[in-house]
Amino acid sequence: MFNGYKIAAVIPAKGCSKGVPRKNLKDLYGKPMIEYTMEAAKNSKYIDIISIATEDAEIAELAKKSGLEAVIDPQQPTDTNPLDPVYEYNIKELEKKAKYKIDVAILLQPTSPLRNSKHLDEAIEKFFTEKADSLLSVTNSHKFLWKQKNDTAFALNYDYKNRQVRQEKEQEYAENGAIYIIKKDLLYNAHCRLGGKISLYVMEDEQSVEVDNRFDFLLIENIMKLKNEKN
């Protein structure tokens, strides 16, 4: 709870995955990958209730052992089924179980295991301080982006005839998929994880790695190992 506002978090966790088979349960530096997100949510000062949205019995059992709600969700996201309806469905299910009005909804994807409770609490504080309707976590982006249509390529975010050095380029941000926050009523009305006045919570590059493939797993394990050695 933050200043009297009830906050709920949803962690969508598929049992099946293509890039890394059963990646949510795959061991990552000593524990299943999903546990990092579960622990971050549980250790937040402000999150009141947490749901694991899954179609997988093993993931549901892990959630229950951790003291979290597990919603067996028929709308689990797939390659053709987007995530936002899953998010909304699970917040509604949580509200039924909680028997109190949820004010703010948070989406936490388990593919961002380097996001921790400190990041969550800072993002929640920023959401309320800036009186935002929604918020997303981002990382600094310095890339020159291109797009190709038919046989023609064109630049999206810079003039290649007047290429700037990075320091002169206007600051841009890339979504890192770690944190999404929205007023619950806006989620129900817009059926989207973002809307209204949107704020950004900026995270460092090394905290923003998402697990999409085996290389990402190795990269994150090495980041965790180096961090542990420093401590």
mmCIF file of C-alpha atoms in Angstrom, residues 12-211:
data_model
loop_
_atom_site.group_PDB
_atom_site.id
_atom_site.type_symbol
_atom_site.label_atom_id
_atom_site.label_comp_id
_atom_site.label_asym_id
_atom_site.label_seq_id
_atom_site.Cartn_x
_atom_site.Cartn_y
_atom_site.Cartn_z
ATOM 1 C CA PRO A 12 2.718 -13.878 -16.144
ATOM 2 C CA ALA A 13 4.597 -17.173 -16.408
ATOM 3 C CA LYS A 14 4.148 -19.592 -19.282
ATOM 4 C CA GLY A 15 5.216 -23.185 -18.820
ATOM 5 C CA CYS A 16 6.092 -23.517 -22.477
ATOM 6 C CA SER A 17 8.579 -21.255 -24.231
ATOM 7 C CA LYS A 18 10.402 -21.460 -27.549
ATOM 8 C CA GLY A 19 13.718 -19.622 -27.166
ATOM 9 C CA VAL A 20 14.663 -21.381 -23.923
ATOM 10 C CA PRO A 21 12.505 -24.438 -23.071
ATOM 11 C CA ARG A 22 10.655 -23.953 -19.750
ATOM 12 C CA LYS A 23 12.782 -20.898 -19.069
ATOM 13 C CA ASN A 24 10.686 -19.675 -16.136
ATOM 14 C CA LEU A 25 11.704 -22.790 -14.186
ATOM 15 C CA LYS A 26 15.220 -23.067 -15.595
ATOM 16 C CA ASP A 27 17.997 -22.747 -13.019
ATOM 17 C CA LEU A 28 19.578 -19.293 -13.094
ATOM 18 C CA TYR A 29 22.515 -18.901 -10.730
ATOM 19 C CA GLY A 30 21.075 -21.314 -8.169
ATOM 20 C CA LYS A 31 17.305 -20.856 -8.386
ATOM 21 C CA PRO A 32 14.469 -20.975 -10.946
ATOM 22 C CA MET A 33 14.451 -17.791 -13.013
ATOM 23 C CA ILE A 34 10.919 -16.835 -11.961
ATOM 24 C CA GLU A 35 11.918 -16.765 -8.282
ATOM 25 C CA TYR A 36 13.896 -13.552 -8.799
ATOM 26 C CA THR A 37 10.731 -11.717 -9.837
ATOM 27 C CA MET A 38 8.661 -13.380 -7.110
ATOM 28 C CA GLU A 39 11.185 -12.300 -4.467
ATOM 29 C CA ALA A 40 11.365 -8.750 -5.830
ATOM 30 C CA ALA A 41 7.575 -8.415 -5.571
ATOM 31 C CA LYS A 42 7.412 -10.024 -2.110
ATOM 32 C CA ASN A 43 10.158 -7.737 -0.786
ATOM 33 C CA SER A 44 8.526 -4.546 -2.047
ATOM 34 C CA LYS A 45 7.375 -2.184 0.695
ATOM 35 C CA TYR A 46 4.264 -1.255 -1.232
ATOM 36 C CA ILE A 47 2.822 -4.286 -3.066
ATOM 37 C CA ASP A 48 -0.164 -5.781 -1.211
ATOM 38 C CA ILE A 49 -1.003 -8.868 -3.251
ATOM 39 C CA ILE A 50 0.797 -10.862 -5.953
ATOM 40 C CA SER A 51 -0.527 -13.281 -8.550
ATOM 41 C CA ILE A 52 1.310 -15.755 -10.756
ATOM 42 C CA ALA A 53 -0.650 -16.133 -13.999
ATOM 43 C CA THR A 54 0.110 -19.494 -15.560
ATOM 44 C CA GLU A 55 -1.257 -22.527 -17.372
ATOM 45 C CA ASP A 56 1.441 -24.727 -15.838
ATOM 46 C CA ALA A 57 0.845 -26.875 -12.725
ATOM 47 C CA GLU A 58 4.512 -26.878 -11.671
ATOM 48 C CA ILE A 59 4.743 -23.083 -11.784
ATOM 49 C CA ALA A 60 1.438 -22.804 -9.901
ATOM 50 C CA GLU A 61 2.767 -25.131 -7.191
ATOM 51 C CA LEU A 62 5.965 -23.075 -6.866
ATOM 52 C CA ALA A 63 3.853 -19.929 -6.453
ATOM 53 C CA LYS A 64 1.727 -21.502 -3.716
ATOM 54 C CA LYS A 65 4.820 -22.725 -1.842
ATOM 55 C CA SER A 66 6.073 -19.140 -1.920
ATOM 56 C CA GLY A 67 2.807 -17.889 -0.437
ATOM 57 C CA LEU A 68 1.561 -16.253 -3.632
ATOM 58 C CA GLU A 69 -1.737 -16.507 -5.457
ATOM 59 C CA ALA A 70 -1.698 -18.733 -8.531
ATOM 60 C CA VAL A 71 -4.297 -18.078 -11.225
ATOM 61 C CA ILE A 72 -4.613 -20.866 -13.766
ATOM 62 C CA ASP A 73 -5.287 -18.607 -16.700
ATOM 63 C CA PRO A 74 -6.878 -19.865 -19.931
ATOM 64 C CA GLN A 75 -5.775 -16.626 -21.633
ATOM 65 C CA GLN A 76 -2.043 -17.192 -21.180
ATOM 66 C CA PRO A 77 -0.050 -15.186 -23.744
ATOM 67 C CA THR A 78 1.193 -17.002 -26.807
ATOM 68 C CA ASP A 79 2.724 -15.912 -30.102
ATOM 69 C CA THR A 80 -0.777 -14.900 -31.222
ATOM 70 C CA ASN A 81 -2.374 -14.044 -27.848
ATOM 71 C CA PRO A 82 -1.153 -10.703 -26.404
ATOM 72 C CA LEU A 83 -0.217 -10.091 -22.774
ATOM 73 C CA ASP A 84 -2.517 -7.184 -21.879
ATOM 74 C CA PRO A 85 -5.752 -9.261 -21.699
ATOM 75 C CA VAL A 86 -3.934 -11.701 -19.372
ATOM 76 C CA TYR A 87 -2.869 -8.790 -17.178
ATOM 77 C CA GLU A 88 -6.402 -7.396 -16.950
ATOM 78 C CA TYR A 89 -7.998 -10.816 -16.347
ATOM 79 C CA ASN A 90 -5.634 -11.578 -13.485
ATOM 80 C CA ILE A 91 -6.112 -8.217 -11.775
ATOM 81 C CA LYS A 92 -9.863 -8.865 -11.852
ATOM 82 C CA GLU A 93 -9.338 -12.336 -10.354
ATOM 83 C CA LEU A 94 -7.080 -10.878 -7.657
ATOM 84 C CA GLU A 95 -9.680 -8.258 -6.796
ATOM 85 C CA LYS A 96 -12.286 -10.992 -6.301
ATOM 86 C CA LYS A 97 -9.980 -12.962 -3.996
ATOM 87 C CA ALA A 98 -8.744 -9.938 -2.078
ATOM 88 C CA LYS A 99 -12.282 -8.695 -1.421
ATOM 89 C CA TYR A 100 -11.085 -5.110 -1.486
ATOM 90 C CA LYS A 101 -10.681 -2.502 -4.204
ATOM 91 C CA ILE A 102 -7.338 -2.555 -5.982
ATOM 92 C CA ASP A 103 -6.191 0.908 -7.020
ATOM 93 C CA VAL A 104 -2.959 0.282 -8.915
ATOM 94 C CA ALA A 105 -1.846 -2.683 -11.044
ATOM 95 C CA ILE A 106 1.745 -3.715 -11.748
ATOM 96 C CA LEU A 107 2.940 -6.076 -14.475
ATOM 97 C CA LEU A 108 6.225 -7.890 -13.768
ATOM 98 C CA GLN A 109 7.608 -10.143 -16.477
ATOM 99 C CA PRO A 110 9.871 -12.925 -15.125
ATOM 100 C CA THR A 111 12.222 -12.444 -18.081
ATOM 101 C CA SER A 112 13.731 -9.467 -16.192
ATOM 102 C CA PRO A 113 15.434 -11.238 -13.264
ATOM 103 C CA LEU A 114 17.865 -8.371 -12.564
ATOM 104 C CA ARG A 115 15.026 -6.069 -11.508
ATOM 105 C CA ASN A 116 14.776 -6.068 -7.693
ATOM 106 C CA SER A 117 12.545 -4.714 -4.918
ATOM 107 C CA LYS A 118 14.486 -1.433 -4.769
ATOM 108 C CA HIS A 119 13.684 -0.804 -8.434
ATOM 109 C CA LEU A 120 10.027 -1.629 -7.791
ATOM 110 C CA ASP A 121 9.707 0.699 -4.827
ATOM 111 C CA GLU A 122 11.465 3.548 -6.640
ATOM 112 C CA ALA A 123 9.186 3.085 -9.655
ATOM 113 C CA ILE A 124 6.069 3.060 -7.454
ATOM 114 C CA GLU A 125 7.214 6.211 -5.652
ATOM 115 C CA LYS A 126 7.879 7.935 -8.995
ATOM 116 C CA PHE A 127 4.442 6.891 -10.279
ATOM 117 C CA PHE A 128 2.718 8.596 -7.351
ATOM 118 C CA THR A 129 5.089 11.570 -7.041
ATOM 119 C CA GLU A 130 4.624 12.488 -10.713
ATOM 120 C CA LYS A 131 0.855 11.842 -10.487
ATOM 121 C CA ALA A 132 1.104 9.537 -13.474
ATOM 122 C CA ASP A 133 -1.672 7.409 -14.928
ATOM 123 C CA SER A 134 0.855 4.774 -15.983
ATOM 124 C CA LEU A 135 4.591 4.152 -15.896
ATOM 125 C CA LEU A 136 7.094 1.909 -17.641
ATOM 126 C CA SER A 137 10.730 1.068 -16.995
ATOM 127 C CA VAL A 138 13.234 1.979 -19.691
ATOM 128 C CA THR A 139 16.950 2.127 -20.355
ATOM 129 C CA ASN A 140 18.964 4.752 -22.200
ATOM 130 C CA SER A 141 19.163 4.117 -25.938
ATOM 131 C CA HIS A 142 21.891 5.518 -28.168
ATOM 132 C CA LYS A 143 21.206 3.376 -31.215
ATOM 133 C CA PHE A 144 20.651 4.662 -34.722
ATOM 134 C CA LEU A 145 17.570 2.792 -35.920
ATOM 135 C CA TRP A 146 16.701 1.744 -39.458
ATOM 136 C CA LYS A 147 13.704 0.154 -41.109
ATOM 137 C CA GLN A 148 13.346 -1.584 -44.437
ATOM 138 C CA LYS A 149 10.196 -1.524 -46.535
ATOM 139 C CA ASN A 150 10.238 -3.565 -49.708
ATOM 140 C CA ASP A 151 13.713 -2.886 -51.133
ATOM 141 C CA THR A 152 14.198 0.525 -49.522
ATOM 142 C CA ALA A 153 15.896 1.213 -46.163
ATOM 143 C CA PHE A 154 15.356 4.428 -44.226
ATOM 144 C CA ALA A 155 16.537 5.890 -40.913
ATOM 145 C CA LEU A 156 13.950 6.203 -38.142
ATOM 146 C CA ASN A 157 15.525 8.448 -35.528
ATOM 147 C CA TYR A 158 18.322 10.449 -37.144
ATOM 148 C CA ASP A 159 19.456 12.209 -40.303
ATOM 149 C CA TYR A 160 22.213 10.039 -41.761
ATOM 150 C CA LYS A 161 23.410 12.981 -43.885
ATOM 151 C CA ASN A 162 24.122 14.935 -40.695
ATOM 152 C CA ARG A 163 25.189 12.192 -38.324
ATOM 153 C CA GLN A 164 25.581 13.451 -34.756
ATOM 154 C CA VAL A 165 28.035 12.177 -32.182
ATOM 155 C CA ARG A 166 26.288 10.286 -29.407
ATOM 156 C CA GLN A 167 26.698 13.105 -26.877
ATOM 157 C CA GLU A 168 24.826 15.526 -29.165
ATOM 158 C CA LYS A 169 21.972 13.155 -29.957
ATOM 159 C CA GLU A 170 18.675 13.857 -28.216
ATOM 160 C CA GLN A 171 18.146 11.409 -25.346
ATOM 161 C CA GLU A 172 15.958 8.455 -26.269
ATOM 162 C CA TYR A 173 14.811 5.478 -24.235
ATOM 163 C CA ALA A 174 14.009 1.841 -24.945
ATOM 164 C CA GLU A 175 11.466 -0.245 -23.028
ATOM 165 C CA ASN A 176 13.231 -2.898 -20.988
ATOM 166 C CA GLY A 177 10.132 -4.919 -20.069
ATOM 167 C CA ALA A 178 10.894 -4.982 -16.329
ATOM 168 C CA ILE A 179 8.110 -2.849 -14.791
ATOM 169 C CA TYR A 180 4.706 -1.569 -15.934
ATOM 170 C CA ILE A 181 2.397 0.315 -13.560
ATOM 171 C CA ILE A 182 -1.103 1.624 -14.283
ATOM 172 C CA LYS A 183 -4.192 2.843 -12.463
ATOM 173 C CA LYS A 184 -6.494 -0.154 -12.311
ATOM 174 C CA ASP A 185 -9.559 1.689 -13.621
ATOM 175 C CA LEU A 186 -7.569 2.876 -16.642
ATOM 176 C CA LEU A 187 -6.434 -0.699 -17.327
ATOM 177 C CA TYR A 188 -10.069 -1.843 -17.282
ATOM 178 C CA ASN A 189 -11.192 0.981 -19.570
ATOM 179 C CA ALA A 190 -8.275 1.052 -22.020
ATOM 180 C CA HIS A 191 -7.504 -2.718 -21.991
ATOM 181 C CA CYS A 192 -3.846 -1.740 -22.279
ATOM 182 C CA ARG A 193 -0.895 -1.658 -19.865
ATOM 183 C CA LEU A 194 -0.178 2.015 -20.663
ATOM 184 C CA GLY A 195 -2.295 5.118 -21.086
ATOM 185 C CA GLY A 196 -3.024 8.651 -19.921
ATOM 186 C CA LYS A 197 -0.058 10.540 -18.505
ATOM 187 C CA ILE A 198 2.916 8.157 -18.865
ATOM 188 C CA SER A 199 6.062 8.397 -16.732
ATOM 189 C CA LEU A 200 9.430 6.708 -17.267
ATOM 190 C CA TYR A 201 11.574 4.916 -14.704
ATOM 191 C CA VAL A 202 15.135 4.716 -16.036
ATOM 192 C CA MET A 203 17.246 1.643 -15.225
ATOM 193 C CA GLU A 204 20.902 0.934 -15.979
ATOM 194 C CA ASP A 205 21.822 -1.172 -19.015
ATOM 195 C CA GLU A 206 23.178 -4.032 -16.907
ATOM 196 C CA GLN A 207 19.884 -4.186 -14.962
ATOM 197 C CA SER A 208 17.807 -4.243 -18.129
ATOM 198 C CA VAL A 209 18.841 -7.520 -19.776
ATOM 199 C CA GLU A 210 15.810 -9.613 -20.766
ATOM 200 C CA VAL A 211 15.919 -13.376 -21.195
#
